[in-house]
Short mmCIF file of C-alpha atoms in Angstrom, two decimals:
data_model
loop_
_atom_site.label_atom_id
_atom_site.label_comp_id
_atom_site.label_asym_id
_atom_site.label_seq_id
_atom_site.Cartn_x
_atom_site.Cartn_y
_atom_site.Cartn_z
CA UNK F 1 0.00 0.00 0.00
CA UNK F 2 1.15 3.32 -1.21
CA UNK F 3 1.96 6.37 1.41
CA UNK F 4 -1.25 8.61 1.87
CA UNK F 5 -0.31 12.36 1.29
CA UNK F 6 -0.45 14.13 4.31
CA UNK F 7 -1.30 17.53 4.00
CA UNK F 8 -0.75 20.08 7.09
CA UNK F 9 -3.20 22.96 7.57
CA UNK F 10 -1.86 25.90 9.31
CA UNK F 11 -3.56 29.32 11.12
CA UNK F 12 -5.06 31.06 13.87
CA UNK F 13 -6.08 29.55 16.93
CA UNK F 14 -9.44 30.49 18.66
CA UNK F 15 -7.55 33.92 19.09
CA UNK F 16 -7.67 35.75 16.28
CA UNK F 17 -9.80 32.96 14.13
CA UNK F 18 -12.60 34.83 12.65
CA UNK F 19 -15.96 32.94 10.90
CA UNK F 20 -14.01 33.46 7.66
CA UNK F 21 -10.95 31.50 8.92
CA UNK F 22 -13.43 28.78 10.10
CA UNK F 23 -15.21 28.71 6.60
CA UNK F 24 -12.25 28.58 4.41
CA UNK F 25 -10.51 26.31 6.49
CA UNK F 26 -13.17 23.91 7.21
CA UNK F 27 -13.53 23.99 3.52
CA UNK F 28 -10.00 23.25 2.97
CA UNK F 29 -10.35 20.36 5.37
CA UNK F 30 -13.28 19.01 2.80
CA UNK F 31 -11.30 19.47 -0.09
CA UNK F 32 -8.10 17.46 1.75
CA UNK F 33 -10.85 14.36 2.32
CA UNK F 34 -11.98 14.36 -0.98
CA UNK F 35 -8.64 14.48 -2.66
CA UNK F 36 -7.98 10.99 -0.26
CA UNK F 37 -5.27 12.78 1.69
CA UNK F 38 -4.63 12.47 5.52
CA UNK F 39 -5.36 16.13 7.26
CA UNK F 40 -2.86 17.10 9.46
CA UNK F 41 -3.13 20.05 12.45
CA UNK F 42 -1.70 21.45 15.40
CA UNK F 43 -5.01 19.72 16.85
CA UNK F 44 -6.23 22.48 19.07
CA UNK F 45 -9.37 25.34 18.15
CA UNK F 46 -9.42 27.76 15.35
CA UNK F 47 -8.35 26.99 12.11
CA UNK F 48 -7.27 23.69 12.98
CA UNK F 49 -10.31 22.79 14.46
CA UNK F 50 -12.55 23.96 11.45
CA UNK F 51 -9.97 22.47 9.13
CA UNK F 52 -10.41 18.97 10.74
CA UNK F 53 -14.02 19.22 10.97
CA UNK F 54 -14.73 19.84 7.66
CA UNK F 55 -12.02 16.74 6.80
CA UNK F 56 -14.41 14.60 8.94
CA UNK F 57 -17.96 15.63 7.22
CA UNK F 58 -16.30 14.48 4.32
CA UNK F 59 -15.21 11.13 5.78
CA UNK F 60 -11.32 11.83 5.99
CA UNK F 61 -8.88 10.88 7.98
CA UNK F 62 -7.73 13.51 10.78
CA UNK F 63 -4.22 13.71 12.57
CA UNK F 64 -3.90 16.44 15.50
CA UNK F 65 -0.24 16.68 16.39
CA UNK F 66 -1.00 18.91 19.97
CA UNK F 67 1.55 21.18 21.82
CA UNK F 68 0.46 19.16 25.21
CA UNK F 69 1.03 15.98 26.85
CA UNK F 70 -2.70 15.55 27.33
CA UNK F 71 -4.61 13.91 24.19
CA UNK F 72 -8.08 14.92 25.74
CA UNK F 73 -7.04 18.65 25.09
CA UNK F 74 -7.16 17.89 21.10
CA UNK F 75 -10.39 19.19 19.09
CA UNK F 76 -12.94 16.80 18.91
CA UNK F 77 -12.71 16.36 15.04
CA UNK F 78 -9.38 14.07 15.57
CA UNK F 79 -8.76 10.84 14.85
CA UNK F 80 -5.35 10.58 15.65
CA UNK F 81 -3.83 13.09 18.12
CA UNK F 82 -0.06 12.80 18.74
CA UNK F 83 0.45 14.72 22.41
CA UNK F 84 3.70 15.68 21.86
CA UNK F 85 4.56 17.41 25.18
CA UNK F 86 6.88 19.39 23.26
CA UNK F 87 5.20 23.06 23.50
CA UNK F 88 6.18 25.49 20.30
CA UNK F 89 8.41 22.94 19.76
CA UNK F 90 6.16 20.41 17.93
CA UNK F 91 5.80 23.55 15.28
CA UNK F 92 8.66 21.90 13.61
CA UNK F 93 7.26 18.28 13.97
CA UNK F 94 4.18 19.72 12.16
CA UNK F 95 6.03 21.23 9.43
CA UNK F 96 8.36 17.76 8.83
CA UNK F 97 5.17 15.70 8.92
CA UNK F 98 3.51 17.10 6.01
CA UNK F 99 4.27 16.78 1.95
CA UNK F 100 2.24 20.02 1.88
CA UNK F 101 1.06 22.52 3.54
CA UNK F 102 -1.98 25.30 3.01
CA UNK F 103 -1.80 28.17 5.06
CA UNK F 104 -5.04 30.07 6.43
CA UNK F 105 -4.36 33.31 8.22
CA UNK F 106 -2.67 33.07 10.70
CA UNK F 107 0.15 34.76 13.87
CA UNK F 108 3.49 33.90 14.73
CA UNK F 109 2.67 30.46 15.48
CA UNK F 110 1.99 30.08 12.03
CA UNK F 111 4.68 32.25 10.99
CA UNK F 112 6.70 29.45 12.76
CA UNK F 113 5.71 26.77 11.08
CA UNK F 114 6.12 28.20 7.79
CA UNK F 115 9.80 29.02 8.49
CA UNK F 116 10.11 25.24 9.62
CA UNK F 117 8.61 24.61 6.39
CA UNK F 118 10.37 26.88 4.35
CA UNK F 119 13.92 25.73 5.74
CA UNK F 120 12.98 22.15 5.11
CA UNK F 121 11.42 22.93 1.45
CA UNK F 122 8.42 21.89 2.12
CA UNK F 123 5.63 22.95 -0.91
CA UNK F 124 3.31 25.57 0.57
CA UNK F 125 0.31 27.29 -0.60
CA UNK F 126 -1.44 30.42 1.46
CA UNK F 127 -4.85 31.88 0.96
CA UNK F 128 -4.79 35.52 -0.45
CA UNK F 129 -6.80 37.91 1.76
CA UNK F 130 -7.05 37.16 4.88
CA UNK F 131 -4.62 39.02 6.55
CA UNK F 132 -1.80 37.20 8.70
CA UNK F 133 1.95 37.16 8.73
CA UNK F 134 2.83 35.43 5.58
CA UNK F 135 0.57 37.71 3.46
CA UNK F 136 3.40 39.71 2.56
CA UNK F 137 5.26 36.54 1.00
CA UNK F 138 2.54 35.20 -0.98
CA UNK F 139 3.87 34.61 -4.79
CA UNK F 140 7.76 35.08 -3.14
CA UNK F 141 9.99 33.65 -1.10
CA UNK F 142 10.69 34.14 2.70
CA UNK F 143 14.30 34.80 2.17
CA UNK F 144 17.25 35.58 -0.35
CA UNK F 145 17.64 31.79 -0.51
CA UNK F 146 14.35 31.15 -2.49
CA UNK F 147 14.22 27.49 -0.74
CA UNK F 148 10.50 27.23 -1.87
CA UNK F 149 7.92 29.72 -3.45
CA UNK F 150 4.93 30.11 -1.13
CA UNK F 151 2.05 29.90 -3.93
CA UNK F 152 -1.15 32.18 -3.26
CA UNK F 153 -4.67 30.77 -3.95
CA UNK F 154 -8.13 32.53 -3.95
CA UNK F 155 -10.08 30.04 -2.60
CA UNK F 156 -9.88 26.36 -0.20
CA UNK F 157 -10.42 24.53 -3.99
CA UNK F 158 -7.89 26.46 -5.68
CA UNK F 159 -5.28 25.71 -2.39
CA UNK F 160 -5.82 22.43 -2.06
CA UNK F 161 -5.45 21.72 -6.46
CA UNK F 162 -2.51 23.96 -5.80
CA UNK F 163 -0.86 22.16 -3.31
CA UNK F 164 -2.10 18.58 -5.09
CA UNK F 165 0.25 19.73 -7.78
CA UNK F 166 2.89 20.46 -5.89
CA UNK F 167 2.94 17.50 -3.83
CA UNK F 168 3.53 15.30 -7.26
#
């Protein structure tokens, strides 16, 4: 049996998640499950949360790789949460985990992630408009290295094709 893709969604939290985080990522998470790809997340509220509910309406498979030591403190929309017990730490175990990732919004958490991301070369695509810390890199490169383009997409459908593409 062939590896599943495993595609990481990244963003706000409950702070700072807004109803239009929670729609696009929850439809990002739909689009993941219907591609057949595993959903990954930092497994707590906000974007993750949204992401891996709308993953499990459409009958995909959810990972939650949480900050704590505690698997009860993962969302509810996880099938699989890895407690790591590792803090910010497990921002980098996130970002190694995934073939992909699609950023939604976001803060420095995020932010974090993407570096890990970036420095590994890990194919990334971010949603255009809705404000967060790697808006100003969208369609460019975090650095003078140019380890990895961060692609921009208008919509969860366009993303997730994006990041399909990518992947292969």
């Amino acid at each position: 049996m062939a590896k599943k893709r495993q595609i990481l969604v990244i963003g706000h939290n409950t702070n700072g998640c807004t109803p239009e985080h929670e729609k696009v990522a929850y439809d990002v998470g739909v689009e993941i499950a219907k591609s057949g790809s595993v959903l990954l997340t930092g497994g707590l509220g906000g974007v993750m949360q949204a992401a891996s509910h709308g993953a499990k309406d459409a009958e995909g498979l959810t990972v939650g790789i949480i900050p704590q030591d505690d698997a009860t403190l993962a969302n509810e929309y996880c099938d699989i949460v890895i407690p790591t017990g590792m803090g910010l730490t497990r921002d980098f175990l996130n970002a190694l985990s995934a073939d992909g990732i699609v950023v939604v919004g976001g803060g420095s958490g995020t932010l974090s992630e993407v570096c890990a991301a970036y420095m590994h070369k890990k194919p990334m695509v971010a949603i255009r408009n809705l404000n967060g810390p790697v808006t100003q890199y969208i369609d460019g490169y975090l650095d003078h290295r140019e380890n990895v383009k961060i692609e921009g997409a208008d919509s969860a459908q366009e993303a997730v094709k994006k990041i399909l593409e990518l992947i292969k």
